[in-house]
Short mmCIF file of C-alpha atoms in Angstrom, two decimals:
data_model
loop_
_atom_site.label_atom_id
_atom_site.label_comp_id
_atom_site.label_asym_id
_atom_site.label_seq_id
_atom_site.Cartn_x
_atom_site.Cartn_y
_atom_site.Cartn_z
CA MET A 1164 17.12 69.24 -4.29
CA THR A 1165 17.52 70.08 -0.63
CA ASP A 1166 18.36 73.74 -0.09
CA TRP A 1167 21.16 73.02 2.33
CA SER A 1168 24.50 74.39 1.37
CA PHE A 1169 24.78 78.01 2.27
CA PRO A 1170 22.61 78.55 5.31
CA ALA A 1171 24.53 75.61 6.78
CA ALA A 1172 27.86 76.80 5.42
CA ALA A 1173 27.43 80.28 6.84
CA ALA A 1174 26.21 79.02 10.21
CA TRP A 1175 29.05 76.51 10.37
CA ALA A 1176 31.77 79.17 10.24
CA PRO A 1177 32.53 80.17 13.85
CA PRO A 1178 32.37 83.90 14.64
CA GLY A 1179 35.56 85.66 13.67
CA THR A 1180 36.65 83.13 11.05
CA ARG A 1181 36.70 83.89 7.36
CA GLU A 1182 33.51 83.21 5.46
CA THR A 1183 33.20 79.98 3.57
CA ALA A 1184 31.39 80.70 0.31
CA CYS A 1185 30.70 83.19 -2.45
CA GLU A 1186 28.25 83.41 -5.34
CA LEU A 1187 29.29 84.67 -8.76
CA ASP A 1188 27.43 87.60 -10.22
CA ALA A 1189 27.14 88.33 -13.95
CA ALA A 1190 30.63 89.84 -14.17
CA LEU A 1191 31.99 86.56 -15.61
CA GLY A 1192 29.07 86.12 -17.99
CA ALA A 1193 25.37 85.53 -17.51
CA ALA A 1194 25.73 81.73 -17.73
CA ARG A 1195 27.97 81.73 -14.65
CA ALA A 1196 25.88 84.10 -12.53
CA GLY A 1197 24.55 82.24 -9.51
CA MET A 1198 27.31 79.63 -9.36
CA ARG A 1199 28.50 79.17 -5.78
CA PHE A 1200 32.08 78.40 -4.78
CA PHE A 1201 33.43 76.99 -1.55
CA LEU A 1202 36.39 79.05 -0.35
CA GLY A 1203 37.75 76.98 2.52
CA ASP A 1204 40.38 74.27 2.71
CA MET A 1205 40.07 70.49 2.88
CA PRO A 1206 39.60 70.16 6.68
CA GLU A 1207 36.89 72.85 6.58
CA LEU A 1208 35.18 71.08 3.69
CA LEU A 1209 35.21 67.69 5.42
CA ASP A 1210 33.79 69.21 8.60
CA LEU A 1211 31.04 70.87 6.59
CA LEU A 1212 30.18 67.69 4.71
CA ARG A 1213 30.03 65.62 7.89
CA SER A 1214 27.51 68.09 9.33
CA ALA A 1215 25.26 68.03 6.25
CA PRO A 1216 21.68 66.88 6.90
CA ALA A 1217 20.15 64.10 4.83
CA GLY A 1218 19.00 65.01 1.35
CA GLY A 1219 20.02 64.84 -2.29
CA ARG A 1220 22.55 67.48 -3.37
CA MET A 1221 25.50 67.76 -5.71
CA ILE A 1222 28.93 69.37 -5.61
CA THR A 1223 30.98 70.10 -8.71
CA VAL A 1224 34.77 70.16 -8.81
CA CYS A 1225 35.57 72.99 -11.19
CA ASN A 1226 38.62 73.39 -13.40
CA VAL A 1227 39.31 75.69 -16.34
CA HIS A 1228 37.64 73.35 -18.83
CA MET A 1229 34.42 73.19 -16.81
CA LEU A 1230 34.24 76.95 -16.24
CA VAL A 1231 34.72 77.63 -19.95
CA ALA A 1232 32.34 74.85 -21.04
CA ALA A 1233 29.58 76.28 -18.84
CA GLY A 1234 29.53 79.34 -21.09
CA ARG A 1235 28.75 77.15 -24.11
CA ASP A 1236 26.63 74.38 -22.62
CA ARG A 1237 23.38 75.56 -21.05
CA ALA A 1238 22.65 72.20 -19.44
CA LEU A 1239 26.07 72.16 -17.76
CA ALA A 1240 25.65 75.75 -16.56
CA ARG A 1241 22.22 74.90 -15.18
CA ALA A 1242 23.65 71.88 -13.34
CA MET A 1243 26.44 73.99 -11.84
CA ARG A 1244 24.01 76.69 -10.72
CA GLY A 1245 21.88 73.96 -9.14
CA ALA A 1246 24.83 72.52 -7.22
CA ALA A 1247 25.22 73.17 -3.53
CA PHE A 1248 28.59 74.61 -4.46
CA SER A 1249 31.67 74.10 -6.61
CA LEU A 1250 35.21 73.48 -5.46
CA CYS A 1251 38.25 75.14 -7.03
CA ASP A 1252 39.95 72.12 -8.58
CA GLY A 1253 42.13 74.01 -11.04
CA GLN A 1254 44.82 76.40 -9.82
CA PRO A 1255 43.78 79.10 -12.34
CA VAL A 1256 40.20 78.86 -11.02
CA ALA A 1257 41.51 79.32 -7.47
CA TRP A 1258 43.45 82.38 -8.65
CA LEU A 1259 40.32 83.79 -10.27
CA LEU A 1260 38.24 83.32 -7.11
CA SER A 1261 41.04 84.83 -5.02
CA LEU A 1262 40.98 87.87 -7.30
CA LEU A 1263 37.21 88.25 -7.02
CA THR A 1264 36.99 87.73 -3.25
CA GLY A 1265 40.09 89.61 -2.18
CA GLY A 1266 41.51 86.66 -0.23
CA ARG A 1267 43.49 83.51 -0.90
CA VAL A 1268 41.28 80.62 -2.05
CA PRO A 1269 42.89 77.16 -1.83
CA ARG A 1270 42.55 74.36 -4.36
CA ILE A 1271 40.61 71.23 -3.46
CA THR A 1272 41.15 68.68 -6.20
CA GLY A 1273 39.10 65.64 -7.10
CA PRO A 1274 41.98 63.21 -6.41
CA ASP A 1275 42.67 64.79 -3.01
CA LEU A 1276 38.99 64.68 -2.03
CA LEU A 1277 38.72 61.03 -3.13
CA ALA A 1278 41.75 60.11 -1.01
CA ALA A 1279 40.37 61.96 2.01
CA MET A 1280 36.96 60.28 1.78
CA LEU A 1281 38.37 56.79 1.28
CA ALA A 1282 40.58 57.29 4.33
CA ALA A 1283 37.81 58.64 6.62
CA PRO A 1284 36.80 55.96 9.15
CA GLY A 1285 33.15 54.93 9.01
CA LEU A 1286 32.25 57.19 6.08
CA ARG A 1287 29.91 55.34 3.73
CA VAL A 1288 30.98 56.16 0.17
CA ALA A 1289 30.06 54.88 -3.30
CA LEU A 1290 32.20 55.35 -6.40
CA VAL A 1291 30.51 55.44 -9.81
CA GLY A 1292 32.70 55.59 -12.89
CA GLY A 1293 35.88 54.16 -14.30
CA GLY A 1294 36.36 50.75 -15.81
CA GLU A 1295 36.45 47.39 -14.07
CA ALA A 1296 40.26 47.31 -14.09
CA VAL A 1297 40.53 50.78 -12.52
CA LEU A 1298 38.07 49.96 -9.76
CA ALA A 1299 39.78 46.61 -9.14
CA ARG A 1300 43.04 48.44 -8.45
CA LEU A 1301 41.28 50.87 -6.12
CA ALA A 1302 39.62 47.98 -4.27
CA ARG A 1303 42.96 46.21 -3.93
CA ASP A 1304 44.52 49.26 -2.28
CA LEU A 1305 41.58 49.97 0.02
CA PRO A 1306 42.37 49.37 3.72
CA GLU A 1307 40.68 46.27 5.10
CA ALA A 1308 38.80 48.33 7.68
CA ARG A 1309 37.15 50.42 4.94
CA ARG A 1310 35.99 47.68 2.58
CA GLY A 1311 32.53 47.31 4.05
CA ASP A 1312 31.92 51.05 3.78
CA VAL A 1313 32.84 51.56 0.12
CA LEU A 1314 30.82 50.47 -2.93
CA MET A 1315 32.38 50.64 -6.40
CA ILE A 1316 30.28 50.60 -9.59
CA ALA A 1317 31.63 50.55 -13.15
CA PRO A 1318 28.61 51.85 -15.10
CA GLY A 1319 29.86 51.01 -18.58
CA HIS A 1320 28.96 53.43 -21.36
CA VAL A 1321 26.99 56.45 -20.18
CA ALA A 1322 25.62 58.81 -22.82
CA GLU A 1323 25.88 62.54 -22.19
CA GLY A 1324 22.69 63.77 -20.54
CA GLU A 1325 21.82 60.31 -19.27
CA GLY A 1326 20.98 59.76 -15.61
CA PRO A 1327 21.64 56.70 -13.46
CA SER A 1328 20.16 53.45 -14.69
CA PRO A 1329 17.54 51.62 -12.59
CA GLU A 1330 20.18 48.99 -11.78
CA ILE A 1331 22.64 51.58 -10.47
CA LEU A 1332 19.92 53.35 -8.49
CA ALA A 1333 18.89 50.04 -6.93
CA ALA A 1334 22.49 49.21 -5.99
CA LEU A 1335 23.07 52.64 -4.47
CA SER A 1336 19.76 52.60 -2.61
CA ALA A 1337 20.51 49.17 -1.13
CA PHE A 1338 23.99 50.27 -0.04
CA GLY A 1339 22.86 53.60 1.41
CA PRO A 1340 25.96 55.75 0.84
CA ARG A 1341 26.26 59.15 2.42
CA PHE A 1342 28.45 60.33 -0.47
CA VAL A 1343 28.58 59.24 -4.11
CA LEU A 1344 31.75 60.20 -5.98
CA VAL A 1345 31.13 60.25 -9.72
CA GLY A 1346 33.99 59.90 -12.20
CA LEU A 1347 32.42 60.18 -15.65
CA GLY A 1348 34.21 63.33 -16.84
CA CYS A 1349 32.79 66.79 -17.54
CA PRO A 1350 30.08 67.54 -18.61
CA LYS A 1351 28.70 64.01 -18.51
CA GLN A 1352 29.03 63.57 -14.74
CA GLU A 1353 27.42 66.92 -13.88
CA LYS A 1354 24.36 66.13 -16.00
CA TRP A 1355 24.24 62.61 -14.53
CA MET A 1356 24.35 63.98 -10.98
CA ALA A 1357 21.68 66.59 -11.72
CA ARG A 1358 19.32 63.70 -12.43
CA ALA A 1359 20.56 61.51 -9.59
CA VAL A 1360 19.99 64.00 -6.76
CA ALA A 1361 16.24 63.69 -7.18
CA GLU A 1362 16.46 59.93 -6.70
CA LEU A 1363 18.73 59.40 -3.69
CA PRO A 1364 19.29 61.24 -0.37
CA ALA A 1365 23.05 61.43 -0.81
CA THR A 1366 25.67 64.06 -1.61
CA PHE A 1367 26.98 63.54 -5.16
CA VAL A 1368 30.43 64.88 -6.03
CA GLY A 1369 31.85 64.91 -9.56
CA VAL A 1370 35.54 64.04 -9.34
CA GLY A 1371 36.52 63.69 -13.01
CA ALA A 1372 39.61 61.56 -13.56
CA ALA A 1373 40.26 61.04 -9.83
CA PHE A 1374 39.77 57.27 -10.04
CA ASP A 1375 42.41 57.00 -12.76
CA TYR A 1376 44.84 59.08 -10.72
CA ALA A 1377 44.26 57.00 -7.60
CA ALA A 1378 44.68 53.73 -9.52
CA GLY A 1379 47.97 54.90 -11.02
CA GLY A 1380 46.76 55.23 -14.59
CA ILE A 1381 47.67 58.94 -14.58
CA SER A 1382 50.44 60.44 -12.46
CA ARG A 1383 50.08 63.72 -10.57
CA ALA A 1384 52.23 66.66 -11.56
CA PRO A 1385 55.00 67.77 -9.17
CA ARG A 1386 53.65 70.13 -6.53
CA ALA A 1387 55.67 73.06 -7.86
CA LEU A 1388 54.12 72.62 -11.30
CA GLN A 1389 50.65 72.34 -9.76
CA ALA A 1390 51.19 75.56 -7.79
CA ALA A 1391 52.33 77.33 -10.97
CA GLY A 1392 49.12 76.37 -12.78
CA GLY A 1393 50.93 74.02 -15.17
CA GLU A 1394 49.36 70.71 -14.18
CA TRP A 1395 47.58 70.57 -17.53
CA LEU A 1396 50.96 70.36 -19.32
CA TRP A 1397 51.89 67.32 -17.24
CA ARG A 1398 48.63 65.61 -18.07
CA LEU A 1399 48.87 66.54 -21.74
CA ALA A 1400 52.27 64.83 -21.91
CA GLN A 1401 50.59 61.63 -20.68
CA GLN A 1402 47.38 62.00 -22.68
CA PRO A 1403 48.06 63.84 -25.98
CA ARG A 1404 44.43 63.26 -27.00
CA LEU A 1405 43.54 66.15 -24.65
CA LEU A 1406 45.31 68.69 -26.89
CA ARG A 1407 42.11 69.69 -28.65
CA ARG A 1408 40.31 70.25 -25.34
CA TYR A 1409 43.08 72.38 -23.90
CA ALA A 1410 43.49 74.35 -27.13
CA GLY A 1411 39.79 75.19 -27.00
CA THR A 1412 39.81 76.39 -23.40
CA ILE A 1413 42.97 78.45 -22.87
CA LEU A 1414 41.95 81.55 -24.85
CA PRO A 1415 38.33 81.58 -23.57
CA PHE A 1416 39.62 81.29 -20.01
CA LEU A 1417 41.93 84.24 -20.56
CA GLY A 1418 38.80 86.13 -21.59
CA ILE A 1419 37.09 85.09 -18.34
CA LEU A 1420 40.19 86.14 -16.41
CA ALA A 1421 40.10 89.55 -18.13
CA LEU A 1422 36.47 89.93 -17.03
CA GLY A 1423 37.55 89.02 -13.50
CA LEU A 1424 40.32 91.63 -13.54
CA ARG A 1425 37.86 94.24 -14.78
CA ALA A 1426 35.30 93.30 -12.13
CA ALA A 1427 37.93 93.45 -9.38
CA ALA A 1428 39.13 96.86 -10.59
CA LEU A 1429 35.59 98.28 -10.74
CA ARG A 1430 34.85 97.08 -7.22
CA ARG A 1431 37.82 98.91 -5.74
CA PRO A 1432 37.75 100.70 -3.38
CA ARG A 1433 34.36 99.09 -2.71
CA ALA A 1434 34.10 95.63 -1.20
CA PRO A 1435 35.10 92.60 -3.31
CA LEU A 1436 32.67 89.82 -4.15
CA PRO A 1437 31.01 88.81 -0.86
CA ARG A 1438 32.65 85.77 0.71
CA ARG A 1439 29.49 84.44 2.32
CA LEU A 1440 25.90 84.01 1.23
#
């Protein structure tokens, strides 16, 4: 994978502006040491992505479930450490990074990033994931001017740990996207992308359920509930099948948060986690 993200990210930030990235140390557990997080907002991210040189790389969009799962799933943790960086998708993850860095870290969610990329004029984007009906609704709502720049692929069943099929690789290669947004769910999409980056010179971004949100299959929580970290309750009300997943992540995340509080306390009055690599 091209070693692009942080020399470019650091150089991109103009003198005097806040730094754009940090790397976790072992304070949150050995499995998470080396994971890099982008600390800027959406306009900063889009500027950075537009300036990226050619080459295969991946970006993960991290919520509480993913951060917890990385402590249990070595392949997922390895994929996240190999990513150019992760975005703070979940509000609790943004709070945790704010605590560790000593500054406010904004959320950048998968649905918001999908909307921004589909709206960007001339940006060549492929979507991989979702069912035929979901992608048909997305295609229907796509502005006419963007239709030649967006490829949508419903991959069917993808086993966990499986990479892109030869047919999908051929379709992506023929289309030549600059960005591939992957909506297979965690940890399947991260492991899929870890294999895909060696095959195509594109930036792969795992966006989870973003396609379903954009197609109207899942509604977004009110902004006040999102800001309070309660978006998971809104989604649980729509998808009760997620109860087991949430029940298995809340307590472990509180443990991670306790480690973060301890790390922040031990660093004072010394500097917080560096905000640039």
